[in-house]
Amino acid sequence: MRRTLTAGVAAALLSGTMSMQSAPTAEAESWEIDPGHSTSLFRIHHAGAGRFWGRFNDVTGSVAWPRDDSAAPSFDVTVSAESIDTGSARLDGHLKSPDFFNAKEFESMQFKSAAGERMSDGRWRVTGDLTLLGVTKPVTVEVETTGVRGSAVVAKAGWEAKFEINRSDFGMNWGVENGALSDDVQLIVAIEGGIEPGR
Amino acid sequence: MIPVVLWSVVIPTIAAGAIVAAGRWGPLRGRACAARTLVVVAIAVAVVWSFVASVGWPSLPPAQKWHAVPWIAVLIGVWGIFDTLLPRDEWPGRLVLAVVGGIVVGWGLVLPGVEPLTVGMVVGATGALTALMDSRGRAALPLGGWAIAAALSMLTLVAGQLTMALLAGAVSGTLAAIWLVGLCSGKCGSDTRAGGAALGATLAVIALTAWSYDYDLVPRWAWLVVAAGIPGACMLEVGSLGRWHGVLASCVRSLVLVSPAIAVVLTQIEAVKGAMRG
């Protein structure tokens, strides 16, 4: 019994140390993002009334993560601005226009992790740089590991990241001052990554 | 939407109209050259004011390519002022200015998917054509310019580019103000100047910018046809037609200028209504 307690205390201490330093104990594997099973949603307050949802269908990149979750996932994610989808071609065209995502000039948005801190089991607070409209700003993302399945050779893992930005920080100012559209935008990025032989 | 239109179209139009009116009734009254110059200044002020009200002060170098538009409007203003200072029949000088203006705008306005040569040629040619018409003091040009700018504003709205729609709206309002001031100052506006090269070059810059960022929400032909009245009306300045004066001549020139713009809007009317509802 005493041995078990000691082991438990040691594990807790070790866990605390890991939480502070995010030091990987297992080697991180590289998970290639599966665009077919990954998506990015955004939510914005329209005219001070309804909350409007849209999505980006093309999410690519990779995640470095040890599948024992001993270290924070490290994201290198690219979201194509051209893949915006609101269900209305006219609205899509407007959001791709220079007033918003300026997709002809800035084809994609990128997020690159810099560090991670464990919040609880399977939950991480990841900080990194978000590049939007050519402007790079640090953001903090709350990430949940939603699952991992497979063998050492073929496997899939999933994460869901939630964060909020002020779009004016990136030079996307349309409608902020007059309240036509809110400055704050909530984003949810759901990612599935895979490991396959030969990669 | 009403505050946006107020700050980005109505107030710039009022400011531009006041500048034009100052050239007619202010201390510079009677100085034709000053009045012509103030019209050019009014167009540039309308564009810059509308941009600042919509987007904010433009950075230098521009943070995004299209943010160069207000800076280009200022450069076109300088070109337009030199243009208005030239004597009426100083054609070699006007052409040189159009070539230099086209080169400067082609260099300064980098648009996605559009060659700088194309930008320079379109802006230079349109500026030269409106300079030709304006040097004859045609009342049709402010009216035609108003209609073209208004149609351009509607097309850019359909293309989902609100800022460019507001800029075109401010130019349209300015042209309406120029026309009204011309009418109020007598001669049925026959001596009204519409900004010469600055008018055509500014409209071309707005049209090219909107077209380059469009996701085929507006048919390609519509961008070409909307300003087709300008070269069309210039044909009425060639040879003996150029000496055709009077009310009928003004009506025909006005019709040639505004017809393509009206036709384009009518073919796109459902899209325009949809964009205005959104």
GROMACS .gro file of C-alpha atoms in nm, chain B residues 60-164:
model
  105
  259LEU     CA    1   0.261   5.333  -4.658
  260PRO     CA    2   0.370   5.096  -4.795
  261PRO     CA    3   0.015   4.960  -4.818
  262ALA     CA    4  -0.057   4.665  -4.585
  263GLN     CA    5  -0.271   4.510  -4.859
  264LYS     CA    6  -0.236   4.574  -5.231
  265TRP     CA    7  -0.573   4.743  -5.269
  266HIS     CA    8  -0.488   4.985  -4.986
  267ALA     CA    9  -0.280   5.166  -5.248
  268VAL     CA   10  -0.601   5.304  -5.404
  269PRO     CA   11  -0.616   5.627  -5.197
  270TRP     CA   12  -0.246   5.695  -5.260
  271ILE     CA   13  -0.305   5.635  -5.631
  272ALA     CA   14  -0.602   5.875  -5.618
  273VAL     CA   15  -0.365   6.143  -5.486
  274LEU     CA   16  -0.113   6.072  -5.764
  275ILE     CA   17  -0.394   6.086  -6.021
  276GLY     CA   18  -0.494   6.417  -5.865
  277VAL     CA   19  -0.144   6.554  -5.937
  278TRP     CA   20  -0.168   6.422  -6.294
  279GLY     CA   21  -0.515   6.577  -6.326
  280ILE     CA   22  -0.395   6.916  -6.201
  281PHE     CA   23  -0.115   6.923  -6.460
  282ASP     CA   24  -0.374   6.820  -6.719
  283THR     CA   25  -0.607   7.108  -6.632
  284LEU     CA   26  -0.318   7.355  -6.653
  285LEU     CA   27  -0.256   7.269  -7.018
  286PRO     CA   28  -0.414   7.482  -7.290
  287ARG     CA   29  -0.727   7.337  -7.451
  288ASP     CA   30  -0.560   7.203  -7.767
  289GLU     CA   31  -0.229   7.100  -7.612
  290TRP     CA   32  -0.268   6.736  -7.722
  291PRO     CA   33   0.095   6.624  -7.725
  292GLY     CA   34   0.128   6.741  -7.366
  293ARG     CA   35  -0.192   6.560  -7.262
  294LEU     CA   36  -0.074   6.238  -7.423
  295VAL     CA   37   0.264   6.261  -7.253
  296LEU     CA   38   0.086   6.315  -6.921
  297ALA     CA   39  -0.139   6.014  -6.989
  298VAL     CA   40   0.163   5.795  -7.067
  299VAL     CA   41   0.349   5.912  -6.754
  300GLY     CA   42   0.031   5.880  -6.545
  301GLY     CA   43  -0.030   5.529  -6.679
  302ILE     CA   44   0.327   5.425  -6.600
  303VAL     CA   45   0.310   5.566  -6.245
  304VAL     CA   46  -0.027   5.405  -6.172
  305GLY     CA   47   0.083   5.074  -6.329
  306TRP     CA   48   0.389   5.080  -6.103
  307GLY     CA   49   0.202   5.183  -5.788
  308LEU     CA   50  -0.117   4.979  -5.815
  309VAL     CA   51  -0.018   4.613  -5.796
  310LEU     CA   52  -0.331   4.403  -5.837
  311PRO     CA   53  -0.368   4.025  -5.808
  312GLY     CA   54  -0.366   3.857  -6.148
  313VAL     CA   55  -0.334   4.179  -6.347
  314GLU     CA   56  -0.017   4.280  -6.529
  315PRO     CA   57   0.114   4.628  -6.442
  316LEU     CA   58   0.122   4.699  -6.817
  317THR     CA   59  -0.253   4.632  -6.839
  318VAL     CA   60  -0.320   4.859  -6.541
  319GLY     CA   61  -0.105   5.135  -6.688
  320MET     CA   62  -0.256   5.109  -7.036
  321VAL     CA   63  -0.620   5.103  -6.919
  322VAL     CA   64  -0.574   5.388  -6.673
  323GLY     CA   65  -0.364   5.595  -6.915
  324ALA     CA   66  -0.606   5.545  -7.206
  325THR     CA   67  -0.919   5.617  -7.000
  326GLY     CA   68  -0.757   5.926  -6.852
  327ALA     CA   69  -0.658   6.049  -7.199
  328LEU     CA   70  -1.012   5.995  -7.334
  329THR     CA   71  -1.184   6.184  -7.052
  330ALA     CA   72  -0.919   6.457  -7.081
  331LEU     CA   73  -1.017   6.490  -7.448
  332MET     CA   74  -1.388   6.518  -7.372
  333ASP     CA   75  -1.338   6.747  -7.075
  334SER     CA   76  -1.118   6.988  -7.268
  335ARG     CA   77  -1.426   7.059  -7.487
  336GLY     CA   78  -1.627   7.158  -7.177
  337ARG     CA   79  -1.905   6.909  -7.242
  338ALA     CA   80  -2.201   6.909  -7.004
  339ALA     CA   81  -2.247   6.542  -7.089
  340LEU     CA   82  -1.930   6.431  -6.910
  341PRO     CA   83  -2.033   6.501  -6.548
  342LEU     CA   84  -2.368   6.334  -6.616
  343GLY     CA   85  -2.206   6.040  -6.794
  344GLY     CA   86  -1.937   6.014  -6.527
  345TRP     CA   87  -2.206   6.010  -6.260
  346ALA     CA   88  -2.393   5.727  -6.435
  347ILE     CA   89  -2.076   5.523  -6.496
  348ALA     CA   90  -1.958   5.566  -6.137
  349ALA     CA   91  -2.305   5.476  -6.005
  350ALA     CA   92  -2.316   5.163  -6.224
  351LEU     CA   93  -1.963   5.076  -6.111
  352SER     CA   94  -2.072   5.114  -5.751
  353MET     CA   95  -2.357   4.867  -5.809
  354LEU     CA   96  -2.130   4.616  -5.986
  355THR     CA   97  -1.873   4.627  -5.706
  356LEU     CA   98  -2.156   4.575  -5.457
  357VAL     CA   99  -2.259   4.264  -5.650
  358ALA     CA  100  -1.893   4.155  -5.643
  359GLY     CA  101  -1.916   4.177  -5.263
  360GLN     CA  102  -1.659   4.456  -5.234
  361LEU     CA  103  -1.827   4.708  -5.010
  362THR     CA  104  -1.535   4.947  -4.975
  363MET     CA  105  -1.487   4.976  -5.351
   0.00000   0.00000   0.00000
